[in-house]
Short mmCIF file of C-alpha atoms in Angstrom, two decimals:
data_model
loop_
_atom_site.label_atom_id
_atom_site.label_comp_id
_atom_site.label_asym_id
_atom_site.label_seq_id
_atom_site.Cartn_x
_atom_site.Cartn_y
_atom_site.Cartn_z
CA MET A 193 115.43 105.67 85.84
CA ARG A 194 116.83 106.68 88.57
CA PHE A 195 117.49 105.43 92.28
CA LEU A 196 118.02 106.34 95.26
CA ILE A 197 119.47 103.99 97.96
CA VAL A 198 119.41 105.59 101.96
CA ARG A 199 120.36 104.06 105.31
CA THR A 200 118.23 105.43 108.28
CA ASP A 201 118.24 104.61 111.58
CA VAL A 202 114.56 103.15 113.18
CA ARG A 203 112.75 104.87 116.05
CA ALA A 204 112.25 103.34 118.93
CA ALA A 205 108.41 103.27 119.39
CA ALA A 206 106.93 102.31 122.97
CA ASP A 207 104.84 99.79 123.79
CA THR A 208 101.83 102.14 124.05
CA ASP A 209 102.36 103.70 120.70
CA ILE A 210 102.33 100.22 119.10
CA ALA A 211 98.76 99.79 120.82
CA ALA A 212 97.30 103.63 120.23
CA ALA A 213 98.86 102.20 116.43
CA TRP A 214 97.17 99.90 116.42
CA ALA A 215 94.24 100.53 118.41
CA GLY A 216 93.21 102.86 115.81
CA GLY A 217 93.82 101.52 112.22
CA GLY A 218 96.84 104.37 112.41
CA ARG A 219 100.21 104.03 111.13
CA LEU A 220 103.42 103.88 113.99
CA ARG A 221 105.38 105.55 111.28
CA ASP A 222 104.75 107.99 108.83
CA GLU A 223 107.38 108.46 105.98
CA THR A 224 106.02 111.63 104.44
CA ALA A 225 105.51 113.58 107.81
CA ARG A 226 108.13 112.97 110.19
CA PRO A 227 111.22 111.01 108.07
CA GLU A 228 113.87 108.56 109.79
CA SER A 229 117.43 110.45 110.33
CA ARG A 230 119.44 109.17 107.68
CA ARG A 231 122.78 107.79 107.72
CA GLN A 232 124.51 107.23 104.52
CA VAL A 233 123.39 108.63 100.77
CA VAL A 234 124.20 107.04 97.45
CA HIS A 235 122.71 107.07 93.95
CA ALA A 236 121.80 104.20 91.22
CA GLU A 237 121.10 105.29 88.14
CA ASP A 238 120.04 101.25 86.79
CA ARG A 239 118.21 99.05 89.11
CA ASP A 240 120.54 96.43 89.34
CA ALA A 241 122.97 98.43 90.78
CA ALA A 242 120.48 99.60 92.68
CA LEU A 243 119.82 96.88 94.40
CA LEU A 244 123.14 95.61 94.65
CA LEU A 245 124.68 98.60 97.03
CA ALA A 246 121.25 98.43 98.93
CA ARG A 247 122.45 94.57 99.24
CA ALA A 248 126.04 96.25 99.79
CA LEU A 249 124.87 98.69 102.35
CA ALA A 250 122.52 95.24 104.52
CA SER A 251 125.50 93.93 105.41
CA VAL A 252 126.31 97.05 108.19
CA GLY A 253 126.35 95.79 111.30
CA ALA A 254 124.04 98.15 112.91
CA VAL A 255 121.11 97.63 110.06
CA ARG A 256 121.66 93.88 110.65
CA ALA A 257 120.77 94.13 114.45
CA GLY A 258 117.77 96.50 113.29
CA ARG A 259 118.81 99.53 114.18
CA GLN A 260 118.54 101.17 110.83
CA ARG A 261 117.04 99.90 107.63
CA VAL A 262 118.16 100.41 103.89
CA LYS A 263 115.08 101.25 101.53
CA VAL A 264 115.72 101.68 97.83
CA LEU A 265 113.46 105.25 96.47
CA PRO A 266 113.00 105.64 92.45
CA LEU A 267 113.16 108.95 91.95
CA ASP A 268 111.75 108.78 87.85
CA GLU A 269 109.46 107.69 86.12
CA PRO A 270 110.06 104.29 85.11
CA GLN A 271 110.03 104.21 81.28
CA PRO A 272 107.19 102.05 78.93
CA ALA A 273 108.36 99.01 77.75
CA TRP A 274 107.14 99.80 74.23
CA PRO A 275 106.78 103.04 72.49
CA THR A 276 103.20 105.14 72.59
CA TRP A 277 102.08 105.65 68.69
CA PRO A 278 99.87 107.86 68.23
CA ASP A 279 96.17 106.57 66.70
CA ASP A 280 96.38 108.08 63.86
CA ARG A 281 97.61 105.00 61.63
CA GLY A 282 94.31 103.82 59.96
CA GLY A 283 92.66 101.39 61.81
#
């Protein structure tokens, strides 16, 4: 399965926005409606490589200071652990 590793800026949230999201039961940040701006994008072919790259990107000073974040996103559907067989084996 392929992965996308993204380093993004963290949007600042005002106290009033936090209180409104908390009181209304909504989300403070909705990535589908308003995604954070991207700083760096890297592709990986498997999960181990993706986590290794994410760990490397997390060592950047802005990530460690909390101004940016690293996200690991799957791009493909996961492969089944066992092949699926047609149910015509007579059992």
